[in-house]
PDB file of N, CA, C and O in Angstrom:
ATOM      1  N   UNK P1215       0.881  -1.166  -0.056  1.00 55.00           N
ATOM      2  CA  UNK P1215       0.048  -0.038   0.012  1.00 55.00           C
ATOM      3  C   UNK P1215       0.854   1.122   0.074  1.00 55.00           C
ATOM      4  O   UNK P1215       0.560   2.219  -0.563  1.00 55.00           O
ATOM      5  N   UNK P1216       1.885   1.267   0.791  1.00 55.00           N
ATOM      6  CA  UNK P1216       2.715   2.443   0.828  1.00 55.00           C
ATOM      7  C   UNK P1216       3.422   2.452  -0.612  1.00 55.00           C
ATOM      8  O   UNK P1216       3.392   3.880  -1.174  1.00 55.00           O
ATOM      9  N   UNK P1217       3.812   1.598  -1.289  1.00 61.00           N
ATOM     10  CA  UNK P1217       4.305   1.741  -2.612  1.00 61.00           C
ATOM     11  C   UNK P1217       3.271   2.300  -3.662  1.00 61.00           C
ATOM     12  O   UNK P1217       3.880   2.866  -4.745  1.00 61.00           O
ATOM     13  N   UNK P1218       2.073   2.083  -3.358  1.00 54.00           N
ATOM     14  CA  UNK P1218       0.938   2.410  -4.265  1.00 54.00           C
ATOM     15  C   UNK P1218       0.861   3.789  -3.638  1.00 54.00           C
ATOM     16  O   UNK P1218      -0.526   4.465  -4.360  1.00 54.00           O
ATOM     17  N   UNK P1219       1.343   4.414  -2.831  1.00 65.00           N
ATOM     18  CA  UNK P1219       1.060   5.862  -2.769  1.00 65.00           C
ATOM     19  C   UNK P1219      -0.038   5.955  -1.540  1.00 65.00           C
ATOM     20  O   UNK P1219      -0.794   7.061  -1.662  1.00 65.00           O
ATOM     21  N   UNK P1220      -0.381   5.073  -0.891  1.00 72.00           N
ATOM     22  CA  UNK P1220      -1.329   4.990   0.116  1.00 72.00           C
ATOM     23  C   UNK P1220      -0.740   4.667   1.414  1.00 72.00           C
ATOM     24  O   UNK P1220      -1.101   3.628   2.137  1.00 72.00           O
ATOM     25  N   UNK P1221       0.154   5.607   2.041  1.00 83.00           N
ATOM     26  CA  UNK P1221       0.895   5.429   3.225  1.00 83.00           C
ATOM     27  C   UNK P1221      -0.173   5.269   4.325  1.00 83.00           C
ATOM     28  O   UNK P1221       0.075   4.504   5.552  1.00 83.00           O
ATOM     29  N   UNK P1222      -1.256   6.026   4.495  1.00 88.00           N
ATOM     30  CA  UNK P1222      -2.185   5.903   5.614  1.00 88.00           C
ATOM     31  C   UNK P1222      -3.057   4.682   5.427  1.00 88.00           C
ATOM     32  O   UNK P1222      -3.229   4.023   6.756  1.00 88.00           O
ATOM     33  N   UNK P1223      -3.122   4.069   4.480  1.00 92.00           N
ATOM     34  CA  UNK P1223      -3.812   2.838   4.326  1.00 92.00           C
ATOM     35  C   UNK P1223      -2.924   1.789   4.937  1.00 92.00           C
ATOM     36  O   UNK P1223      -3.289   0.984   5.473  1.00 92.00           O
ATOM     37  N   UNK P1224      -1.406   1.778   4.477  1.00 92.00           N
ATOM     38  CA  UNK P1224      -0.599   0.942   5.025  1.00 92.00           C
ATOM     39  C   UNK P1224      -0.493   1.010   6.436  1.00 92.00           C
ATOM     40  O   UNK P1224      -0.251  -0.079   7.358  1.00 92.00           O
ATOM     41  N   UNK P1225      -0.409   2.324   6.947  1.00 94.00           N
ATOM     42  CA  UNK P1225      -0.406   2.263   8.516  1.00 94.00           C
ATOM     43  C   UNK P1225      -1.496   1.632   9.124  1.00 94.00           C
ATOM     44  O   UNK P1225      -1.356   0.846  10.037  1.00 94.00           O
ATOM     45  N   UNK P1226      -2.768   1.916   8.486  1.00 95.00           N
ATOM     46  CA  UNK P1226      -3.812   1.191   9.055  1.00 95.00           C
ATOM     47  C   UNK P1226      -3.876  -0.257   9.124  1.00 95.00           C
ATOM     48  O   UNK P1226      -4.238  -0.994  10.028  1.00 95.00           O
ATOM     49  N   UNK P1227      -3.333  -0.825   7.918  1.00 95.00           N
ATOM     50  CA  UNK P1227      -3.155  -2.205   7.815  1.00 95.00           C
ATOM     51  C   UNK P1227      -2.267  -2.898   8.781  1.00 95.00           C
ATOM     52  O   UNK P1227      -2.563  -3.912   9.387  1.00 95.00           O
ATOM     53  N   UNK P1228      -1.156  -2.219   8.782  1.00 95.00           N
ATOM     54  CA  UNK P1228      -0.110  -2.696  10.088  1.00 95.00           C
ATOM     55  C   UNK P1228      -0.767  -2.592  11.411  1.00 95.00           C
ATOM     56  O   UNK P1228      -0.484  -3.526  12.326  1.00 95.00           O
ATOM     57  N   UNK P1229      -1.470  -1.681  11.529  1.00 96.00           N
ATOM     58  CA  UNK P1229      -1.994  -1.366  12.974  1.00 96.00           C
ATOM     59  C   UNK P1229      -2.976  -2.508  13.160  1.00 96.00           C
ATOM     60  O   UNK P1229      -3.059  -2.908  14.431  1.00 96.00           O
ATOM     61  N   UNK P1230      -4.037  -2.602  12.359  1.00 97.00           N
ATOM     62  CA  UNK P1230      -4.851  -3.724  12.524  1.00 97.00           C
ATOM     63  C   UNK P1230      -4.261  -5.328  12.649  1.00 97.00           C
ATOM     64  O   UNK P1230      -4.616  -5.946  13.572  1.00 97.00           O
ATOM     65  N   UNK P1231      -3.342  -5.445  12.097  1.00 97.00           N
ATOM     66  CA  UNK P1231      -2.623  -6.628  12.042  1.00 97.00           C
ATOM     67  C   UNK P1231      -2.000  -6.738  13.438  1.00 97.00           C
ATOM     68  O   UNK P1231      -1.857  -7.860  14.210  1.00 97.00           O
ATOM     69  N   UNK P1232      -1.323  -5.690  13.978  1.00 98.00           N
ATOM     70  CA  UNK P1232      -0.944  -5.853  15.137  1.00 98.00           C
ATOM     71  C   UNK P1232      -1.753  -6.050  16.376  1.00 98.00           C
ATOM     72  O   UNK P1232      -1.417  -6.752  17.295  1.00 98.00           O
ATOM     73  N   UNK P1233      -2.974  -5.319  16.158  1.00 98.00           N
ATOM     74  CA  UNK P1233      -4.065  -5.535  17.214  1.00 98.00           C
ATOM     75  C   UNK P1233      -4.295  -7.028  17.398  1.00 98.00           C
ATOM     76  O   UNK P1233      -4.570  -7.482  18.290  1.00 98.00           O
ATOM     77  N   UNK P1234      -4.607  -7.648  16.144  1.00 98.00           N
ATOM     78  CA  UNK P1234      -5.161  -9.003  16.146  1.00 98.00           C
ATOM     79  C   UNK P1234      -3.909  -9.910  16.891  1.00 98.00           C
ATOM     80  O   UNK P1234      -4.325 -10.747  17.436  1.00 98.00           O
ATOM     81  N   UNK P1235      -2.807  -9.525  16.487  1.00 98.00           N
ATOM     82  CA  UNK P1235      -1.778 -10.316  17.092  1.00 98.00           C
ATOM     83  C   UNK P1235      -1.408 -10.127  18.587  1.00 98.00           C
ATOM     84  O   UNK P1235      -1.159 -11.107  19.244  1.00 98.00           O
ATOM     85  N   UNK P1236      -1.626  -8.964  18.880  1.00 98.00           N
ATOM     86  CA  UNK P1236      -1.716  -8.622  20.252  1.00 98.00           C
ATOM     87  C   UNK P1236      -2.670  -9.520  21.183  1.00 98.00           C
ATOM     88  O   UNK P1236      -2.371 -10.131  22.044  1.00 98.00           O
ATOM     89  N   UNK P1237      -3.924  -9.628  20.541  1.00 98.00           N
ATOM     90  CA  UNK P1237      -4.866 -10.557  21.284  1.00 98.00           C
ATOM     91  C   UNK P1237      -4.545 -11.931  21.091  1.00 98.00           C
ATOM     92  O   UNK P1237      -4.645 -12.632  22.124  1.00 98.00           O
ATOM     93  N   UNK P1238      -3.834 -12.493  20.011  1.00 97.00           N
ATOM     94  CA  UNK P1238      -3.292 -13.755  20.008  1.00 97.00           C
ATOM     95  C   UNK P1238      -2.250 -14.070  21.033  1.00 97.00           C
ATOM     96  O   UNK P1238      -2.439 -14.952  21.664  1.00 97.00           O
ATOM     97  N   UNK P1239      -1.446 -13.126  21.308  1.00 96.00           N
ATOM     98  CA  UNK P1239      -0.190 -13.216  22.406  1.00 96.00           C
ATOM     99  C   UNK P1239      -1.047 -13.353  23.691  1.00 96.00           C
ATOM    100  O   UNK P1239      -0.661 -14.092  24.458  1.00 96.00           O
ATOM    101  N   UNK P1240      -1.952 -12.329  23.775  1.00 96.00           N
ATOM    102  CA  UNK P1240      -2.759 -12.187  25.037  1.00 96.00           C
ATOM    103  C   UNK P1240      -3.403 -13.537  25.415  1.00 96.00           C
ATOM    104  O   UNK P1240      -3.278 -14.007  26.502  1.00 96.00           O
ATOM    105  N   UNK P1241      -3.835 -14.129  24.340  1.00 97.00           N
ATOM    106  CA  UNK P1241      -4.813 -15.511  24.534  1.00 97.00           C
ATOM    107  C   UNK P1241      -3.933 -16.617  24.647  1.00 97.00           C
ATOM    108  O   UNK P1241      -4.301 -17.560  25.165  1.00 97.00           O
ATOM    109  N   UNK P1242      -2.780 -16.503  23.958  1.00 95.00           N
ATOM    110  CA  UNK P1242      -1.926 -17.873  23.962  1.00 95.00           C
ATOM    111  C   UNK P1242      -0.406 -17.447  23.941  1.00 95.00           C
ATOM    112  O   UNK P1242       0.294 -17.469  23.058  1.00 95.00           O
ATOM    113  N   UNK P1243      -0.074 -16.845  25.281  1.00 90.00           N
ATOM    114  CA  UNK P1243       1.493 -16.482  25.457  1.00 90.00           C
ATOM    115  C   UNK P1243       2.380 -17.531  25.176  1.00 90.00           C
ATOM    116  O   UNK P1243       3.549 -17.163  25.172  1.00 90.00           O
ATOM    117  N   UNK P1244       1.971 -18.828  25.251  1.00 87.00           N
ATOM    118  CA  UNK P1244       2.885 -19.709  25.071  1.00 87.00           C
ATOM    119  C   UNK P1244       3.247 -20.391  23.811  1.00 87.00           C
ATOM    120  O   UNK P1244       3.886 -21.322  23.468  1.00 87.00           O
ATOM    121  N   UNK P1245       2.504 -19.430  22.794  1.00 92.00           N
ATOM    122  CA  UNK P1245       2.743 -19.846  21.301  1.00 92.00           C
ATOM    123  C   UNK P1245       3.722 -18.800  20.878  1.00 92.00           C
ATOM    124  O   UNK P1245       3.470 -17.726  20.460  1.00 92.00           O
ATOM    125  N   UNK P1246       5.117 -19.135  20.487  1.00 93.00           N
ATOM    126  CA  UNK P1246       6.127 -18.287  20.156  1.00 93.00           C
ATOM    127  C   UNK P1246       5.830 -17.532  18.917  1.00 93.00           C
ATOM    128  O   UNK P1246       6.073 -16.353  18.713  1.00 93.00           O
ATOM    129  N   UNK P1247       5.127 -18.075  17.841  1.00 94.00           N
ATOM    130  CA  UNK P1247       5.085 -17.518  16.585  1.00 94.00           C
ATOM    131  C   UNK P1247       4.157 -16.309  16.591  1.00 94.00           C
ATOM    132  O   UNK P1247       4.308 -15.438  15.850  1.00 94.00           O
ATOM    133  N   UNK P1248       3.093 -16.334  17.614  1.00 96.00           N
ATOM    134  CA  UNK P1248       2.356 -15.194  17.748  1.00 96.00           C
ATOM    135  C   UNK P1248       3.341 -13.969  18.234  1.00 96.00           C
ATOM    136  O   UNK P1248       3.140 -12.818  17.683  1.00 96.00           O
ATOM    137  N   UNK P1249       4.017 -14.030  19.125  1.00 95.00           N
ATOM    138  CA  UNK P1249       4.944 -13.035  19.698  1.00 95.00           C
ATOM    139  C   UNK P1249       5.949 -12.469  18.511  1.00 95.00           C
ATOM    140  O   UNK P1249       6.112 -11.371  18.483  1.00 95.00           O
ATOM    141  N   UNK P1250       6.415 -13.583  17.696  1.00 94.00           N
ATOM    142  CA  UNK P1250       7.414 -13.256  16.846  1.00 94.00           C
ATOM    143  C   UNK P1250       6.583 -12.483  15.573  1.00 94.00           C
ATOM    144  O   UNK P1250       7.246 -11.674  15.161  1.00 94.00           O
ATOM    145  N   UNK P1251       5.493 -12.923  15.356  1.00 96.00           N
ATOM    146  CA  UNK P1251       4.654 -12.446  14.167  1.00 96.00           C
ATOM    147  C   UNK P1251       4.206 -10.732  14.692  1.00 96.00           C
ATOM    148  O   UNK P1251       4.464  -9.874  13.924  1.00 96.00           O
ATOM    149  N   UNK P1252       3.956 -10.637  16.027  1.00 97.00           N
ATOM    150  CA  UNK P1252       3.716  -9.261  16.577  1.00 97.00           C
ATOM    151  C   UNK P1252       5.002  -8.525  16.302  1.00 97.00           C
ATOM    152  O   UNK P1252       4.829  -7.244  15.797  1.00 97.00           O
ATOM    153  N   UNK P1253       6.082  -8.873  16.944  1.00 96.00           N
ATOM    154  CA  UNK P1253       7.300  -8.134  16.588  1.00 96.00           C
ATOM    155  C   UNK P1253       7.589  -7.804  15.366  1.00 96.00           C
ATOM    156  O   UNK P1253       7.987  -6.603  15.041  1.00 96.00           O
ATOM    157  N   UNK P1254       7.436  -8.655  14.260  1.00 96.00           N
ATOM    158  CA  UNK P1254       7.619  -8.536  12.879  1.00 96.00           C
ATOM    159  C   UNK P1254       6.873  -7.402  12.235  1.00 96.00           C
ATOM    160  O   UNK P1254       7.254  -6.452  11.637  1.00 96.00           O
ATOM    161  N   UNK P1255       5.472  -7.481  12.661  1.00 97.00           N
ATOM    162  CA  UNK P1255       4.545  -6.349  12.286  1.00 97.00           C
ATOM    163  C   UNK P1255       4.829  -5.040  12.965  1.00 97.00           C
ATOM    164  O   UNK P1255       4.815  -4.100  12.171  1.00 97.00           O
ATOM    165  N   UNK P1256       5.190  -5.009  14.136  1.00 98.00           N
ATOM    166  CA  UNK P1256       5.463  -3.777  14.827  1.00 98.00           C
ATOM    167  C   UNK P1256       6.733  -3.284  14.223  1.00 98.00           C
ATOM    168  O   UNK P1256       6.965  -2.121  14.151  1.00 98.00           O
ATOM    169  N   UNK P1257       7.726  -3.975  13.867  1.00 97.00           N
ATOM    170  CA  UNK P1257       8.919  -3.691  13.188  1.00 97.00           C
ATOM    171  C   UNK P1257       8.682  -2.882  11.914  1.00 97.00           C
ATOM    172  O   UNK P1257       9.170  -1.906  11.582  1.00 97.00           O
ATOM    173  N   UNK P1258       7.626  -3.846  11.002  1.00 95.00           N
ATOM    174  CA  UNK P1258       7.323  -3.082   9.879  1.00 95.00           C
ATOM    175  C   UNK P1258       6.668  -1.639   9.988  1.00 95.00           C
ATOM    176  O   UNK P1258       6.904  -0.644   9.310  1.00 95.00           O
ATOM    177  N   UNK P1259       5.732  -1.554  11.026  1.00 96.00           N
ATOM    178  CA  UNK P1259       5.188  -0.584  11.146  1.00 96.00           C
ATOM    179  C   UNK P1259       6.094   0.665  11.763  1.00 96.00           C
ATOM    180  O   UNK P1259       6.073   1.815  11.313  1.00 96.00           O
ATOM    181  N   UNK P1260       7.078   0.107  12.681  1.00 97.00           N
ATOM    182  CA  UNK P1260       8.178   1.224  12.952  1.00 97.00           C
ATOM    183  C   UNK P1260       8.835   1.808  11.769  1.00 97.00           C
ATOM    184  O   UNK P1260       9.177   3.007  11.685  1.00 97.00           O
ATOM    185  N   UNK P1261       9.127   0.964  10.826  1.00 95.00           N
ATOM    186  CA  UNK P1261      10.068   1.360   9.594  1.00 95.00           C
ATOM    187  C   UNK P1261       9.142   2.227   8.863  1.00 95.00           C
ATOM    188  O   UNK P1261       9.589   3.365   8.284  1.00 95.00           O
ATOM    189  N   UNK P1262       7.732   2.053   8.679  1.00 95.00           N
ATOM    190  CA  UNK P1262       6.956   2.872   7.859  1.00 95.00           C
ATOM    191  C   UNK P1262       6.807   4.143   8.637  1.00 95.00           C
ATOM    192  O   UNK P1262       6.955   5.550   8.017  1.00 95.00           O
ATOM    193  N   UNK P1263       6.622   4.169   9.942  1.00 96.00           N
ATOM    194  CA  UNK P1263       6.528   5.613  10.638  1.00 96.00           C
ATOM    195  C   UNK P1263       7.639   6.187  10.411  1.00 96.00           C
ATOM    196  O   UNK P1263       7.689   7.558  10.237  1.00 96.00           O
ATOM    197  N   UNK P1264       8.747   5.645  10.342  1.00 95.00           N
ATOM    198  CA  UNK P1264      10.207   6.443  10.261  1.00 95.00           C
ATOM    199  C   UNK P1264      10.147   6.984   9.035  1.00 95.00           C
ATOM    200  O   UNK P1264      10.842   8.246   8.780  1.00 95.00           O
ATOM    201  N   UNK P1265       9.801   6.271   7.923  1.00 93.00           N
ATOM    202  CA  UNK P1265       9.932   6.896   6.733  1.00 93.00           C
ATOM    203  C   UNK P1265       8.727   8.020   6.560  1.00 93.00           C
ATOM    204  O   UNK P1265       9.035   8.859   5.475  1.00 93.00           O
ATOM    205  N   UNK P1266       7.744   7.928   7.134  1.00 94.00           N
ATOM    206  CA  UNK P1266       6.821   8.922   7.143  1.00 94.00           C
ATOM    207  C   UNK P1266       7.109  10.267   7.923  1.00 94.00           C
ATOM    208  O   UNK P1266       6.433  11.168   7.978  1.00 94.00           O
ATOM    209  N   UNK P1267       8.459  10.093   8.744  1.00 95.00           N
ATOM    210  CA  UNK P1267       8.891  11.200   9.452  1.00 95.00           C
ATOM    211  C   UNK P1267       8.294  11.334  10.934  1.00 95.00           C
ATOM    212  O   UNK P1267       8.336  12.336  11.668  1.00 95.00           O
ATOM    213  N   UNK P1268       7.584  10.170  11.292  1.00 96.00           N
ATOM    214  CA  UNK P1268       7.006  10.206  12.803  1.00 96.00           C
ATOM    215  C   UNK P1268       7.857   9.361  13.721  1.00 96.00           C
ATOM    216  O   UNK P1268       7.620   8.279  13.809  1.00 96.00           O
ATOM    217  N   UNK P1269       9.006  10.092  14.192  1.00 97.00           N
ATOM    218  CA  UNK P1269      10.025   9.342  14.917  1.00 97.00           C
ATOM    219  C   UNK P1269       9.456   8.845  16.114  1.00 97.00           C
ATOM    220  O   UNK P1269       9.828   7.808  16.571  1.00 97.00           O
ATOM    221  N   UNK P1270       8.666   9.688  16.701  1.00 98.00           N
ATOM    222  CA  UNK P1270       8.044   9.031  18.134  1.00 98.00           C
ATOM    223  C   UNK P1270       7.303   7.932  17.992  1.00 98.00           C
ATOM    224  O   UNK P1270       7.322   6.807  18.615  1.00 98.00           O
ATOM    225  N   UNK P1271       6.505   7.612  16.876  1.00 97.00           N
ATOM    226  CA  UNK P1271       5.762   6.607  16.878  1.00 97.00           C
ATOM    227  C   UNK P1271       6.590   5.381  16.224  1.00 97.00           C
ATOM    228  O   UNK P1271       6.417   4.373  16.721  1.00 97.00           O
ATOM    229  N   UNK P1272       7.781   5.734  15.563  1.00 97.00           N
ATOM    230  CA  UNK P1272       8.453   4.587  15.125  1.00 97.00           C
ATOM    231  C   UNK P1272       9.153   4.032  16.176  1.00 97.00           C
ATOM    232  O   UNK P1272       9.339   2.723  16.350  1.00 97.00           O
ATOM    233  N   UNK P1273       9.950   4.953  17.056  1.00 98.00           N
ATOM    234  CA  UNK P1273      10.685   4.322  18.280  1.00 98.00           C
ATOM    235  C   UNK P1273       9.640   3.545  19.272  1.00 98.00           C
ATOM    236  O   UNK P1273       9.948   2.604  19.500  1.00 98.00           O
ATOM    237  N   UNK P1274       8.263   4.215  19.258  1.00 98.00           N
ATOM    238  CA  UNK P1274       7.291   3.149  20.221  1.00 98.00           C
ATOM    239  C   UNK P1274       7.056   1.951  19.685  1.00 98.00           C
ATOM    240  O   UNK P1274       6.859   0.958  20.402  1.00 98.00           O
ATOM    241  N   UNK P1275       6.993   1.830  18.275  1.00 98.00           N
ATOM    242  CA  UNK P1275       6.741   0.539  17.685  1.00 98.00           C
ATOM    243  C   UNK P1275       8.013  -0.381  17.793  1.00 98.00           C
ATOM    244  O   UNK P1275       7.505  -1.649  18.244  1.00 98.00           O
ATOM    245  N   UNK P1276       9.076   0.127  17.670  1.00 98.00           N
ATOM    246  CA  UNK P1276      10.168  -0.882  17.994  1.00 98.00           C
ATOM    247  C   UNK P1276      10.554  -1.210  19.365  1.00 98.00           C
ATOM    248  O   UNK P1276      10.709  -2.433  19.652  1.00 98.00           O
ATOM    249  N   UNK P1277      10.137  -0.206  20.288  1.00 98.00           N
ATOM    250  CA  UNK P1277      10.117  -0.618  21.476  1.00 98.00           C
ATOM    251  C   UNK P1277       9.083  -1.666  21.889  1.00 98.00           C
ATOM    252  O   UNK P1277       9.476  -2.815  22.546  1.00 98.00           O
ATOM    253  N   UNK P1278       7.877  -1.652  21.374  1.00 97.00           N
ATOM    254  CA  UNK P1278       6.957  -2.515  21.672  1.00 97.00           C
ATOM    255  C   UNK P1278       7.320  -3.915  21.017  1.00 97.00           C
ATOM    256  O   UNK P1278       7.167  -4.984  21.566  1.00 97.00           O
ATOM    257  N   UNK P1279       7.952  -3.933  19.877  1.00 97.00           N
ATOM    258  CA  UNK P1279       8.421  -5.086  19.102  1.00 97.00           C
ATOM    259  C   UNK P1279       9.383  -5.905  19.890  1.00 97.00           C
ATOM    260  O   UNK P1279       9.457  -7.122  20.313  1.00 97.00           O
ATOM    261  N   UNK P1280      10.359  -5.073  20.505  1.00 95.00           N
ATOM    262  CA  UNK P1280      11.390  -5.721  21.444  1.00 95.00           C
ATOM    263  C   UNK P1280      10.606  -6.385  22.639  1.00 95.00           C
ATOM    264  O   UNK P1280      11.177  -7.498  23.004  1.00 95.00           O
ATOM    265  N   UNK P1281       9.783  -5.605  23.347  1.00 95.00           N
ATOM    266  CA  UNK P1281       9.188  -6.110  24.463  1.00 95.00           C
ATOM    267  C   UNK P1281       8.354  -7.425  24.211  1.00 95.00           C
ATOM    268  O   UNK P1281       8.107  -8.105  25.087  1.00 95.00           O
ATOM    269  N   UNK P1282       7.849  -7.511  22.905  1.00 94.00           N
ATOM    270  CA  UNK P1282       7.011  -8.652  22.576  1.00 94.00           C
ATOM    271  C   UNK P1282       7.774  -9.974  22.636  1.00 94.00           C
ATOM    272  O   UNK P1282       7.165 -11.016  23.025  1.00 94.00           O
ATOM    273  N   UNK P1283       9.007  -9.852  22.155  1.00 91.00           N
ATOM    274  CA  UNK P1283       9.889 -11.103  22.095  1.00 91.00           C
ATOM    275  C   UNK P1283      10.805 -11.310  23.257  1.00 91.00           C
ATOM    276  O   UNK P1283      11.371 -12.130  23.571  1.00 91.00           O
ATOM    277  N   UNK P1284      10.888 -10.224  24.348  1.00 92.00           N
ATOM    278  CA  UNK P1284      11.610 -10.310  25.493  1.00 92.00           C
ATOM    279  C   UNK P1284      11.601 -11.478  26.247  1.00 92.00           C
ATOM    280  O   UNK P1284      12.648 -12.176  26.526  1.00 92.00           O
ATOM    281  N   UNK P1285      10.419 -12.078  26.480  1.00 90.00           N
ATOM    282  CA  UNK P1285      10.278 -13.226  27.216  1.00 90.00           C
ATOM    283  C   UNK P1285      10.624 -14.375  26.663  1.00 90.00           C
ATOM    284  O   UNK P1285      11.109 -15.334  27.348  1.00 90.00           O
ATOM    285  N   UNK P1286      10.558 -14.528  25.249  1.00 87.00           N
ATOM    286  CA  UNK P1286      11.040 -15.560  24.412  1.00 87.00           C
ATOM    287  C   UNK P1286      12.472 -15.633  24.662  1.00 87.00           C
ATOM    288  O   UNK P1286      12.955 -16.861  24.390  1.00 87.00           O
ATOM    289  N   UNK P1287      13.054 -14.462  24.485  1.00 82.00           N
ATOM    290  CA  UNK P1287      14.715 -14.379  24.346  1.00 82.00           C
ATOM    291  C   UNK P1287      15.219 -15.028  25.535  1.00 82.00           C
ATOM    292  O   UNK P1287      16.315 -15.553  25.504  1.00 82.00           O
ATOM    293  N   UNK P1288      14.493 -14.642  26.698  1.00 85.00           N
ATOM    294  CA  UNK P1288      14.893 -15.016  27.914  1.00 85.00           C
ATOM    295  C   UNK P1288      14.745 -16.678  28.022  1.00 85.00           C
ATOM    296  O   UNK P1288      15.553 -17.315  28.743  1.00 85.00           O
ATOM    297  N   UNK P1289      13.581 -17.168  27.719  1.00 85.00           N
ATOM    298  CA  UNK P1289      13.271 -18.460  27.588  1.00 85.00           C
ATOM    299  C   UNK P1289      13.991 -19.427  26.795  1.00 85.00           C
ATOM    300  O   UNK P1289      14.421 -20.644  26.856  1.00 85.00           O
ATOM    301  N   UNK P1290      14.224 -18.863  25.631  1.00 83.00           N
ATOM    302  CA  UNK P1290      14.932 -19.498  24.437  1.00 83.00           C
ATOM    303  C   UNK P1290      15.881 -18.952  24.017  1.00 83.00           C
ATOM    304  O   UNK P1290      16.134 -18.285  22.839  1.00 83.00           O
ATOM    305  N   UNK P1291      17.092 -18.490  24.738  1.00 82.00           N
ATOM    306  CA  UNK P1291      18.337 -17.839  24.212  1.00 82.00           C
ATOM    307  C   UNK P1291      18.944 -18.092  23.047  1.00 82.00           C
ATOM    308  O   UNK P1291      19.547 -17.403  22.550  1.00 82.00           O
ATOM    309  N   UNK P1292      18.997 -19.357  22.636  1.00 82.00           N
ATOM    310  CA  UNK P1292      19.502 -19.839  21.345  1.00 82.00           C
ATOM    311  C   UNK P1292      18.639 -19.608  20.329  1.00 82.00           C
ATOM    312  O   UNK P1292      19.365 -19.992  18.988  1.00 82.00           O
ATOM    313  N   UNK P1293      17.558 -19.117  20.291  1.00 78.00           N
ATOM    314  CA  UNK P1293      16.580 -19.156  19.111  1.00 78.00           C
ATOM    315  C   UNK P1293      16.910 -17.577  18.525  1.00 78.00           C
ATOM    316  O   UNK P1293      16.437 -16.873  19.225  1.00 78.00           O
ATOM    317  N   UNK P1294      17.395 -17.538  17.574  1.00 74.00           N
ATOM    318  CA  UNK P1294      17.621 -16.098  16.668  1.00 74.00           C
ATOM    319  C   UNK P1294      16.554 -15.311  16.580  1.00 74.00           C
ATOM    320  O   UNK P1294      16.408 -14.252  16.923  1.00 74.00           O
ATOM    321  N   UNK P1295      15.440 -15.894  16.361  1.00 69.00           N
ATOM    322  CA  UNK P1295      14.226 -15.248  15.946  1.00 69.00           C
ATOM    323  C   UNK P1295      13.673 -14.609  17.364  1.00 69.00           C
ATOM    324  O   UNK P1295      12.642 -13.930  17.066  1.00 69.00           O
ATOM    325  N   UNK P1296      13.959 -15.062  18.406  1.00 62.00           N
ATOM    326  CA  UNK P1296      13.444 -14.637  19.455  1.00 62.00           C
ATOM    327  C   UNK P1296      14.311 -13.340  20.264  1.00 62.00           C
ATOM    328  O   UNK P1296      13.863 -13.013  21.473  1.00 62.00           O
ATOM    329  N   UNK P1297      15.343 -13.000  19.552  1.00 65.00           N
ATOM    330  CA  UNK P1297      16.291 -11.871  20.004  1.00 65.00           C
ATOM    331  C   UNK P1297      15.981 -10.548  19.301  1.00 65.00           C
ATOM    332  O   UNK P1297      15.437 -10.481  18.344  1.00 65.00           O
TER     333      UNK P1297
END
């Protein structure tokens, strides 16, 4: 969507995806792929906010992404996707 010249729609799509993944993580905290998916989505959202010049939202997205996988990184320190 961003490449199609629709950055607002891209933000909305990532935000909806992140919300769905937050709910999955909340309901199933022991399923690593949900937290990893949330972190990836938030990272993409952070990158998009950065390209749009919204540094505050960009940093907040990256911080939430890091927090989403922090428990996994502690529990599975040898799994690269969880760091």
